[in-house]
Short mmCIF file of N, CA and C in Angstrom, two decimals:
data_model
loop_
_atom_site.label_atom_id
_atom_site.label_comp_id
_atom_site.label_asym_id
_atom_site.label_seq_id
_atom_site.Cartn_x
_atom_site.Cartn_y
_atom_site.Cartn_z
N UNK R 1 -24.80 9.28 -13.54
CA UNK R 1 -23.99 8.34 -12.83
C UNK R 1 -24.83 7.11 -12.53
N UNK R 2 -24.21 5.92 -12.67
CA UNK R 2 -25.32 4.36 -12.77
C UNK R 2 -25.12 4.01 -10.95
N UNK R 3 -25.49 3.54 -10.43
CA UNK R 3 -26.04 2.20 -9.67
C UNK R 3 -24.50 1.70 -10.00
N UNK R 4 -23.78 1.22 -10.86
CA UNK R 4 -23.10 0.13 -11.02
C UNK R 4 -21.85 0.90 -10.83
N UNK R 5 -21.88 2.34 -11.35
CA UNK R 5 -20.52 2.69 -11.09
C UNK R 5 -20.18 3.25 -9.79
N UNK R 6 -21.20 3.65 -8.82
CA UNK R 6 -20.97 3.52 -7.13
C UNK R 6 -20.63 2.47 -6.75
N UNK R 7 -21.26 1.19 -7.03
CA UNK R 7 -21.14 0.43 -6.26
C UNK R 7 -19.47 -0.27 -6.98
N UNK R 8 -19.23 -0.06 -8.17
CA UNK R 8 -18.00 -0.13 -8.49
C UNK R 8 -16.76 0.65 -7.89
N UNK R 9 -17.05 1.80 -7.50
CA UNK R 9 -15.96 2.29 -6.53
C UNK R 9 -16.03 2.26 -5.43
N UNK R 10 -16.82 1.64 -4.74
CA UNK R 10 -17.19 1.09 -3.61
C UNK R 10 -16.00 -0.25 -3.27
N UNK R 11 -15.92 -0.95 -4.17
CA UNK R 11 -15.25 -2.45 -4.42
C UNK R 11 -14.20 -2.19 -4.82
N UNK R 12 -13.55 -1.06 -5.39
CA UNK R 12 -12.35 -0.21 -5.78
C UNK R 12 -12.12 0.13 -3.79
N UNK R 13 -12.41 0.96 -3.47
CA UNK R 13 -12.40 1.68 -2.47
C UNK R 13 -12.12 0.50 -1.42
N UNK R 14 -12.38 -0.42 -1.31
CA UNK R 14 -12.87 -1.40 -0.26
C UNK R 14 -11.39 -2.47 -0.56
N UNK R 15 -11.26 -2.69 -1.98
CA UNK R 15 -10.15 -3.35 -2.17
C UNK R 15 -8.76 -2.86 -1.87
N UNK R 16 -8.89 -1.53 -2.11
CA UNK R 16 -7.45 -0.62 -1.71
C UNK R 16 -7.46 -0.75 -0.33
N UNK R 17 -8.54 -0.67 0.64
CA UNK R 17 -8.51 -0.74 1.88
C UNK R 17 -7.64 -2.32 2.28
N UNK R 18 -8.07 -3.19 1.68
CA UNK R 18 -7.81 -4.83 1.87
C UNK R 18 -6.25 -4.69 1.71
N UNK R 19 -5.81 -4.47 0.29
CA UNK R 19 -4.50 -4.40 -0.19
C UNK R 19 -3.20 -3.77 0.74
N UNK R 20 -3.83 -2.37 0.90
CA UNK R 20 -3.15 -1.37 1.39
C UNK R 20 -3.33 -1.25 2.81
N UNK R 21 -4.38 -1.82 3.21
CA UNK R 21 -4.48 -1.62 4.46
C UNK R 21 -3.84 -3.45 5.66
N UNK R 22 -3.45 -3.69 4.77
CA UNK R 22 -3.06 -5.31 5.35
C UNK R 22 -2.53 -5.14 6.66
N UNK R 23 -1.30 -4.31 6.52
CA UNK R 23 -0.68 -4.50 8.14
C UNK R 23 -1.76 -3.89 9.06
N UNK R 24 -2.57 -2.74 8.79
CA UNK R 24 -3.47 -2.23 10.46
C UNK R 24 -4.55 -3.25 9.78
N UNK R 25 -4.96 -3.82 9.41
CA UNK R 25 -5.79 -4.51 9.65
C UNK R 25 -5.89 -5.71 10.17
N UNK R 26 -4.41 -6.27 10.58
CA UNK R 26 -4.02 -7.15 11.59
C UNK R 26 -3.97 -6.98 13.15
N UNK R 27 -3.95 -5.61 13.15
CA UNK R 27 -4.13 -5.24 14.77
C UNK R 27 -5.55 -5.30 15.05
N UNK R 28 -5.30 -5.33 16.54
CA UNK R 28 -6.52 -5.92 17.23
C UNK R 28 -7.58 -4.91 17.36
N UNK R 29 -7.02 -3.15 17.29
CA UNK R 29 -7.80 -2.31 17.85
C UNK R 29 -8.02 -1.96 16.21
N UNK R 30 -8.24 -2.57 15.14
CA UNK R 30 -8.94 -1.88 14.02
C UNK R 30 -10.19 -2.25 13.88
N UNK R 31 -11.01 -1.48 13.59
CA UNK R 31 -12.28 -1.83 13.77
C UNK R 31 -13.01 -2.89 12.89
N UNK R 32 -14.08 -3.62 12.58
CA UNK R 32 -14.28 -4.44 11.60
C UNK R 32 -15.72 -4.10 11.04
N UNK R 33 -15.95 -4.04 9.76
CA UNK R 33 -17.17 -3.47 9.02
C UNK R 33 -18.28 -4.12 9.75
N UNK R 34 -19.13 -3.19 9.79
CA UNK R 34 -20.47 -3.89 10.31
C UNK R 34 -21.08 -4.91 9.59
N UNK R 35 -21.62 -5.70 10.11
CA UNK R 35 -22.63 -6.79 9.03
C UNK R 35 -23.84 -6.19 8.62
N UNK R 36 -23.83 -6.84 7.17
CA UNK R 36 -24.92 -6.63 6.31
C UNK R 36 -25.98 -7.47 6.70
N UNK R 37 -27.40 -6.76 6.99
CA UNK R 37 -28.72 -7.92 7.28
C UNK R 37 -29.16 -8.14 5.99
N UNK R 38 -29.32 -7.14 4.73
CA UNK R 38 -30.00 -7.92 3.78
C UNK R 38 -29.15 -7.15 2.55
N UNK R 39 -29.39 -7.22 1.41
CA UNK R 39 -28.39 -6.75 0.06
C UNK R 39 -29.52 -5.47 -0.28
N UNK R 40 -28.61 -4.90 -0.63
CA UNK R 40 -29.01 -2.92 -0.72
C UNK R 40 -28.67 -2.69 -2.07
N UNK R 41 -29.61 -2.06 -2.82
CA UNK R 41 -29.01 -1.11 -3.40
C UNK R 41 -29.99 0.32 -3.72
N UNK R 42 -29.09 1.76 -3.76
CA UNK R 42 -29.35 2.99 -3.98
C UNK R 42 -29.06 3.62 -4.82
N UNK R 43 -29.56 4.02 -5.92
CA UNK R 43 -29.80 4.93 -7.14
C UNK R 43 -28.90 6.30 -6.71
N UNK R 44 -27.94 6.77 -7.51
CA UNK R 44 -27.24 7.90 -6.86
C UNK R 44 -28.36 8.94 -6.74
N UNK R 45 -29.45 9.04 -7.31
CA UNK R 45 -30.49 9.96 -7.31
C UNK R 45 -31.30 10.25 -6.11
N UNK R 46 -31.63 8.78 -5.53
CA UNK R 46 -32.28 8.48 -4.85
C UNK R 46 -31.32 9.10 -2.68
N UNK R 47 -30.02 9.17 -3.18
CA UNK R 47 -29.71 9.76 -1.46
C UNK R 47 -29.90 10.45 -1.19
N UNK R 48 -30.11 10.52 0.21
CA UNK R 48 -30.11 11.76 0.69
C UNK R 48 -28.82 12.18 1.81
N UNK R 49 -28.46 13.58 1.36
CA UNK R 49 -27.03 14.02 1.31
C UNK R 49 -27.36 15.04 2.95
N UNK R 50 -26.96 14.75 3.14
CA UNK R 50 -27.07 15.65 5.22
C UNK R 50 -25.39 16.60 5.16
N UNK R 51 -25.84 17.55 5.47
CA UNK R 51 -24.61 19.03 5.98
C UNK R 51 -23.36 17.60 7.01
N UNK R 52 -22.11 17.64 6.44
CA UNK R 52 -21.15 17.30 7.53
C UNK R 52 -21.16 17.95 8.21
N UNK R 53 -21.57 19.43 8.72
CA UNK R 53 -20.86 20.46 9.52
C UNK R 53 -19.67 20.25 9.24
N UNK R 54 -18.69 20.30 8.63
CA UNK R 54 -17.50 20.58 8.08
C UNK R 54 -17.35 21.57 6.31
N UNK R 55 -17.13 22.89 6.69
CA UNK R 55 -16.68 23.46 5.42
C UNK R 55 -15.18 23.94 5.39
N UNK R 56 -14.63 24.40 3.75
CA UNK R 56 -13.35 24.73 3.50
C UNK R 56 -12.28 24.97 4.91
N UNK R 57 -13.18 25.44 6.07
CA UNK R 57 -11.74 26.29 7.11
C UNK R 57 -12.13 25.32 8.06
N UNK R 58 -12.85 24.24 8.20
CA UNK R 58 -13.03 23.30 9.41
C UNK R 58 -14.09 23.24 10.04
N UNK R 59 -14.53 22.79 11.34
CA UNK R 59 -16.27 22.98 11.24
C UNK R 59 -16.72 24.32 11.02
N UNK R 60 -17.95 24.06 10.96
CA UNK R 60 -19.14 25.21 9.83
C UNK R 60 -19.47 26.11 10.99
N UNK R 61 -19.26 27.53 11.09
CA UNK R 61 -20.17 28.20 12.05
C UNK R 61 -21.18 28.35 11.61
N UNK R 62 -21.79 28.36 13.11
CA UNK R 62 -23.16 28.79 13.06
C UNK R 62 -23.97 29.79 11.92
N UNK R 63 -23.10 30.98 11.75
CA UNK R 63 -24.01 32.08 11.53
C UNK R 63 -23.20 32.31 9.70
N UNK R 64 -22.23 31.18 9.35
CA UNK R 64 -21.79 30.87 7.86
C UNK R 64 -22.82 30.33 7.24
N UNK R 65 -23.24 30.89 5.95
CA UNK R 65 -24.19 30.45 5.31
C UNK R 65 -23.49 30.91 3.32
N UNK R 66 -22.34 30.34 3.49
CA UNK R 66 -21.78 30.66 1.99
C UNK R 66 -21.46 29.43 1.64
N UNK R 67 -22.64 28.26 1.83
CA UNK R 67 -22.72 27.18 0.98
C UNK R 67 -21.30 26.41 0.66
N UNK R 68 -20.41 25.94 1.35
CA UNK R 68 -19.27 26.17 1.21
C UNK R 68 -19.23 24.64 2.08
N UNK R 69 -20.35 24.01 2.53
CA UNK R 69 -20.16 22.84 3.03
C UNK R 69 -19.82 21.25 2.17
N UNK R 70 -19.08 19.94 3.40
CA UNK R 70 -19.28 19.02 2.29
C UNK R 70 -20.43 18.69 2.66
N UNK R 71 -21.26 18.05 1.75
CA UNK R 71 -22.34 16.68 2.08
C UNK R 71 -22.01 15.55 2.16
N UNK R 72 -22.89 14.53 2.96
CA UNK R 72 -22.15 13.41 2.84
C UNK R 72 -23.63 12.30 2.59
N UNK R 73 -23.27 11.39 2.18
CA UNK R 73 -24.75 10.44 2.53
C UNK R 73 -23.80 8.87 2.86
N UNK R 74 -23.92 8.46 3.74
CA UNK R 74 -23.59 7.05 3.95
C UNK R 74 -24.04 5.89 3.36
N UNK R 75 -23.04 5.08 2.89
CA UNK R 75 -23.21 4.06 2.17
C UNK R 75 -23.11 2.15 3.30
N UNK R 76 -22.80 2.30 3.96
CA UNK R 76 -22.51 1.71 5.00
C UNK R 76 -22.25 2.67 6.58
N UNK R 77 -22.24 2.20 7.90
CA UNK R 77 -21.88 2.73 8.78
C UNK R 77 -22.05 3.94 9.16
N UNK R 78 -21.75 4.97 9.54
CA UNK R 78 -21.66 5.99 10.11
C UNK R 78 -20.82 6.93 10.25
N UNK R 79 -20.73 7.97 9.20
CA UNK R 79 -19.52 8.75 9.26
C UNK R 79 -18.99 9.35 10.60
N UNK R 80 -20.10 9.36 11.09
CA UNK R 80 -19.60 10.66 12.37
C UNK R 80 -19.13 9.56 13.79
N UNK R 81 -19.66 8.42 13.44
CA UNK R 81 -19.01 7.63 15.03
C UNK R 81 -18.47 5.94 14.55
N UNK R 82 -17.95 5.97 13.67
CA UNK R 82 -17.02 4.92 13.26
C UNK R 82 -16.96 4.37 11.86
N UNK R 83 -16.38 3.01 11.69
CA UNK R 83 -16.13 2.75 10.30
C UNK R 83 -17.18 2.79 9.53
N UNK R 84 -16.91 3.56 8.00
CA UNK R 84 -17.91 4.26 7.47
C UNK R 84 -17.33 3.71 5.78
N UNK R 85 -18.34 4.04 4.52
CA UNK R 85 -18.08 4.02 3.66
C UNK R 85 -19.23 5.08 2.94
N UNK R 86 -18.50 6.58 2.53
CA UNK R 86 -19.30 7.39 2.18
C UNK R 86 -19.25 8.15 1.17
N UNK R 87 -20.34 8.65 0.58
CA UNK R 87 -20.48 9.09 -0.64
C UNK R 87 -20.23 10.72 0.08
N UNK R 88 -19.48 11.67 -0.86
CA UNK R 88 -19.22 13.10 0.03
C UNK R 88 -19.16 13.81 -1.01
N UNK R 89 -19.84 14.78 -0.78
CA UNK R 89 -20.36 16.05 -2.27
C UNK R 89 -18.96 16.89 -1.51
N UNK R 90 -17.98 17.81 -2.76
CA UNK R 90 -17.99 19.13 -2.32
C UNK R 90 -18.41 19.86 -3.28
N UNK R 91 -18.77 21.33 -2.81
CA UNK R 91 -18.93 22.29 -3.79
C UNK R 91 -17.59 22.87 -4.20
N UNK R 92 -17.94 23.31 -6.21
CA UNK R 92 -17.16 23.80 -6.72
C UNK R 92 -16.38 24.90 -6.38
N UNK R 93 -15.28 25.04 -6.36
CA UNK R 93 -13.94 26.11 -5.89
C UNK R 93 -13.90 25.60 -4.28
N UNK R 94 -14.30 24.59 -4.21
CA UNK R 94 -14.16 24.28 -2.42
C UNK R 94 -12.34 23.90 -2.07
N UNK R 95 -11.92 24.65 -1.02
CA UNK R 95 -10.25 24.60 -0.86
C UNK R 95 -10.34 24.40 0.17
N UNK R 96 -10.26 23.31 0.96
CA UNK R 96 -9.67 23.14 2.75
C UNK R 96 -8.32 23.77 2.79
N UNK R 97 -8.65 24.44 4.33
CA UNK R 97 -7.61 24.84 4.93
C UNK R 97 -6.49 23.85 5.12
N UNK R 98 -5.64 23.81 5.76
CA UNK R 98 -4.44 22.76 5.90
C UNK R 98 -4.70 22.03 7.25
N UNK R 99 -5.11 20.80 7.05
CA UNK R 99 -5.67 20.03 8.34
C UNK R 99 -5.23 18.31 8.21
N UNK R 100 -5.64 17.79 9.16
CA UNK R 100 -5.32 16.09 9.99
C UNK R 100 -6.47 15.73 10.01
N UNK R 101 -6.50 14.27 9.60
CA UNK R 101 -7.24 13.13 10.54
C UNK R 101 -6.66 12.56 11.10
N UNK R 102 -7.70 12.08 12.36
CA UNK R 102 -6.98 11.27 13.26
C UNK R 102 -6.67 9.76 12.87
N UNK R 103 -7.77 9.17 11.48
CA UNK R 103 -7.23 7.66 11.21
C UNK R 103 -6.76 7.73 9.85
N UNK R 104 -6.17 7.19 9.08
CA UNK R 104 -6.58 6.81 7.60
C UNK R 104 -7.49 6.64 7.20
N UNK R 105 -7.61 7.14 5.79
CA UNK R 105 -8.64 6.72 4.50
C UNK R 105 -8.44 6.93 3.09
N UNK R 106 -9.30 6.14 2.32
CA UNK R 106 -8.80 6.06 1.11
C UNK R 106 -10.15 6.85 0.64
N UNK R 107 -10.51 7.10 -0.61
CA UNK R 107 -11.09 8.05 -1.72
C UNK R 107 -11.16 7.75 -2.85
N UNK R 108 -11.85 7.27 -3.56
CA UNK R 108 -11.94 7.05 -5.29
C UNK R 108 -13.05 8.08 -5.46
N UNK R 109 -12.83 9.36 -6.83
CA UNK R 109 -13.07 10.15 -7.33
C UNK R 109 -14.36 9.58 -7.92
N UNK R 110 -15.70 9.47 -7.97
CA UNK R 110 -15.99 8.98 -8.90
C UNK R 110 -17.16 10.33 -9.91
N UNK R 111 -17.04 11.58 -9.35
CA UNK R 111 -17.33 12.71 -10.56
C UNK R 111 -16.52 13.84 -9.98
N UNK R 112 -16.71 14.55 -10.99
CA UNK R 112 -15.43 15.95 -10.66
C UNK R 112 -13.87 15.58 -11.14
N UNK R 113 -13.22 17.17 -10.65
CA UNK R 113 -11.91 16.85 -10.36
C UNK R 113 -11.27 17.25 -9.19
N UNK R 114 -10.52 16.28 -8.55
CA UNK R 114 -10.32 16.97 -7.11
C UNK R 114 -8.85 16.75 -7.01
N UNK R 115 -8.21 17.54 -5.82
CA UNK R 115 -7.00 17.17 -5.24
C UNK R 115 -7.12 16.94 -3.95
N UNK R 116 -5.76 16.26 -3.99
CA UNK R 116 -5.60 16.53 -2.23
C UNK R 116 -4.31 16.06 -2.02
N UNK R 117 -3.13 16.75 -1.68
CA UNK R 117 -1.83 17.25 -1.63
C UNK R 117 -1.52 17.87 -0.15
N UNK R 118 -0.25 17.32 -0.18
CA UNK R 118 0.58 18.10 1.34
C UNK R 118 1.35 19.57 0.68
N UNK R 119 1.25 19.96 1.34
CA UNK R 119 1.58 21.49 1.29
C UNK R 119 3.04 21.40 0.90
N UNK R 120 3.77 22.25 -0.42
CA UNK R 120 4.75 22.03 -1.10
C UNK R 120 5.22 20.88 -1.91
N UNK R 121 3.91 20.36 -1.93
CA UNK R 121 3.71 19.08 -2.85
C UNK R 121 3.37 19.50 -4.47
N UNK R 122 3.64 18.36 -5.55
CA UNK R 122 2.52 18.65 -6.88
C UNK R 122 1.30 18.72 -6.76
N UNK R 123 0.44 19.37 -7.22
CA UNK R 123 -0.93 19.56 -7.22
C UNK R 123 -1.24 18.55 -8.18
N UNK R 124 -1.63 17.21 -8.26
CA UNK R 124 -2.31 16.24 -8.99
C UNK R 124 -3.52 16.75 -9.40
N UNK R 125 -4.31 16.96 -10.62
CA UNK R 125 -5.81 16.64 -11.02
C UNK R 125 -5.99 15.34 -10.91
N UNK R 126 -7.26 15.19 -9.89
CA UNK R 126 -7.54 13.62 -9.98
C UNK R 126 -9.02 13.96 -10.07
N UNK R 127 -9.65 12.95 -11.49
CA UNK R 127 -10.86 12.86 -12.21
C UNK R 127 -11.31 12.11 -11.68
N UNK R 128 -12.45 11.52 -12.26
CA UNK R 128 -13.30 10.42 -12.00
C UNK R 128 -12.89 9.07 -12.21
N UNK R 129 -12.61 8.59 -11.56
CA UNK R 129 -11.64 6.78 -11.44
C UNK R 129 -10.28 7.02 -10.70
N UNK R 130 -9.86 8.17 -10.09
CA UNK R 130 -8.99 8.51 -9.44
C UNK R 130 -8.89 7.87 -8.34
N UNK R 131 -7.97 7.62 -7.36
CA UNK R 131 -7.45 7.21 -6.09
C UNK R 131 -6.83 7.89 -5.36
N UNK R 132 -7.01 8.41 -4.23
CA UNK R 132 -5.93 8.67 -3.13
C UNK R 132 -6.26 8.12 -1.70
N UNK R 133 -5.08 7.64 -1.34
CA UNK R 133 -4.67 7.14 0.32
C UNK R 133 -4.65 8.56 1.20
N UNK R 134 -4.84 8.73 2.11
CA UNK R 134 -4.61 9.84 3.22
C UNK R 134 -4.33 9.02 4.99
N UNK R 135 -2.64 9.70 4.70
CA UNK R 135 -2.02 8.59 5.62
C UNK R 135 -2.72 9.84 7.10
N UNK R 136 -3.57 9.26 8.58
CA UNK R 136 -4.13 10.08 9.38
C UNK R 136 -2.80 10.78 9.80
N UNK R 137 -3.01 11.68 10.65
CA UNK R 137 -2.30 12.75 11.48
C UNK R 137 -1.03 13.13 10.40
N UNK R 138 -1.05 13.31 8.79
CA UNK R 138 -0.22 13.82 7.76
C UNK R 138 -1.28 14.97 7.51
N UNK R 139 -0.74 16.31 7.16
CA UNK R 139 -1.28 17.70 7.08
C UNK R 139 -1.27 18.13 5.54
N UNK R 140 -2.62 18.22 5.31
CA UNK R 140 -2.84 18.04 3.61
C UNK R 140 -3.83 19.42 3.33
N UNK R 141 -4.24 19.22 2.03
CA UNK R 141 -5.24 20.35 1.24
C UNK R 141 -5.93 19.21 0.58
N UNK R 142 -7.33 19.58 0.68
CA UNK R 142 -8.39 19.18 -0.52
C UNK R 142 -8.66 19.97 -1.30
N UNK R 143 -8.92 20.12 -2.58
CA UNK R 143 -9.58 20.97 -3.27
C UNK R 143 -10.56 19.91 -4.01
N UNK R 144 -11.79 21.12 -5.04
CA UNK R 144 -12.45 20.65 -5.97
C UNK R 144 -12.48 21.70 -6.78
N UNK R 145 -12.20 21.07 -8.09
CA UNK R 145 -11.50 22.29 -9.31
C UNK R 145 -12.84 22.01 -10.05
N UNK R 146 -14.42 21.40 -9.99
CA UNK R 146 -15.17 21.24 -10.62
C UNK R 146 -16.25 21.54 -9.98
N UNK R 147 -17.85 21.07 -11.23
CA UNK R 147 -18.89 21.14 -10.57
C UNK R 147 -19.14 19.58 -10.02
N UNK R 148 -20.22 19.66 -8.93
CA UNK R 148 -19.79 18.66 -8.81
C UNK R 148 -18.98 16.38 -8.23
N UNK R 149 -18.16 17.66 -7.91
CA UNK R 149 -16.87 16.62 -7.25
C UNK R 149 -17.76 15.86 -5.86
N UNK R 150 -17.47 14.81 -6.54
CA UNK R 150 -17.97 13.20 -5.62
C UNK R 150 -16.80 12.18 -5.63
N UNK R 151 -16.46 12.11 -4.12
CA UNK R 151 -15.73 10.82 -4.09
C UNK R 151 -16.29 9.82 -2.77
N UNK R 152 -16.00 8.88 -3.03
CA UNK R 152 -16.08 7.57 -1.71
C UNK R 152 -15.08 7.71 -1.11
N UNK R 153 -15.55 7.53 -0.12
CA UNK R 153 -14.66 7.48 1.27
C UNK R 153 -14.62 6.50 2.40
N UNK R 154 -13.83 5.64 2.07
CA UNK R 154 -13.57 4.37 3.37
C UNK R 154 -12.62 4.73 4.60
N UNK R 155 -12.97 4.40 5.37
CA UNK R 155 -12.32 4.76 7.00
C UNK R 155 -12.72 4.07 7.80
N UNK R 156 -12.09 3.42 8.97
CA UNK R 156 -12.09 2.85 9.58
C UNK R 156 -12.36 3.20 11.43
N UNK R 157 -12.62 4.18 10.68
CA UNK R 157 -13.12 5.31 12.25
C UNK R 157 -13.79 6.44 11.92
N UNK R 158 -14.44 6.94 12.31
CA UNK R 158 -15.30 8.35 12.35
C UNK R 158 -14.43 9.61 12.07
N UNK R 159 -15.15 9.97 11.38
CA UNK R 159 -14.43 11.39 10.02
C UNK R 159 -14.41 12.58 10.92
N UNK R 160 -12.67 12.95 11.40
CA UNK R 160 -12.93 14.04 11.90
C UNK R 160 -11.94 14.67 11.36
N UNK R 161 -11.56 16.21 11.87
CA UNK R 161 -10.70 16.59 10.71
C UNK R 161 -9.95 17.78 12.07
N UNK R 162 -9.07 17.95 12.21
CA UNK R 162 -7.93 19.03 13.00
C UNK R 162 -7.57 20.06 12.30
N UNK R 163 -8.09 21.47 12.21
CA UNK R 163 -7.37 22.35 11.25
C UNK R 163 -6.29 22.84 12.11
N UNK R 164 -5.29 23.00 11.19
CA UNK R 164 -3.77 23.42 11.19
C UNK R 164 -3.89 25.36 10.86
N UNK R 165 -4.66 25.56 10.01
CA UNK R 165 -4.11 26.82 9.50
C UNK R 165 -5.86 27.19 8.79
N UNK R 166 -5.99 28.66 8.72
CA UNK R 166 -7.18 28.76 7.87
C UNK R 166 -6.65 30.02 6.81
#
């Protein structure tokens, strides 16, 4: 994976946010990207990927150790306490339980194949150059049908997740 094609779904990811996100991004309480002090760039090789404490059934217990977590490494901001733009590993056969966020976010696929569907929905395969919106407090499934599976993740608030069902 290049340097060019992160930072290409990055600008994918960022533009769907612009497009799609027009009306909340006119309100006053949406948050606004942090400023850049100098121009970055990171080798996908080169991150380093930290435990979300979040696996398949919702946060990770303690004494779970069946590898079953996502990773995440930040590309901007801060996943865990506001607007963020992040790179997020899952492992292969990884299936979330049926759960909420509390804000919106968008997702471009950029290795693997993943889903992510409301319950009695089509199950889409979405590959690498894929897109999905995730409208917050709507009750969905993630999967990853590969080895693998990397997507970006833009949000405009800190990544938390409500399980519904395990």
């Amino acid at each position: 994976m290049t340097n060019t094609f992160i930072r290409n779904a990055l600008v994918v990811a960022a533009a769907a946010t612009s497009l799609f996100g027009a009306p909340a991004l006119a309100s006053e309480q949406t948050a606004k990207l942090p400023e850049a002090t100098n121009s970055l760039e990171i080798p996908f090789e080169d991150m380093t990927f930290a435990d979300s404490g979040f696996a398949a059934y919702g946060p990770r217990r303690p004494d779970d150790h069946s590898n079953r977590d996502i990773m995440v490494s930040d590309a901007y901001g801060k996943v865990a306490s506001g607007p963020h733009a992040t790179i997020t590993k899952f492992p292969k056969g990884f299936k979330s339980a049926l759960h909420t966020h509390t804000g919106d976010y968008y997702a471009v696929v950029i290795s693997g194949v993943m889903a992510n569907y409301r319950p009695g929905s089509e199950v889409k395969h979405l590959s690498a150059g894929s897109y999905w919106f995730q409208k917050g407090g709507e009750p969905h499934i993630t999967e990853c049908f590969s080895e693998n599976c990397t997507v970006v993740l833009v949000q405009d608030v800190a990544f938390d997740a409500q399980i519904l069902s395990k």
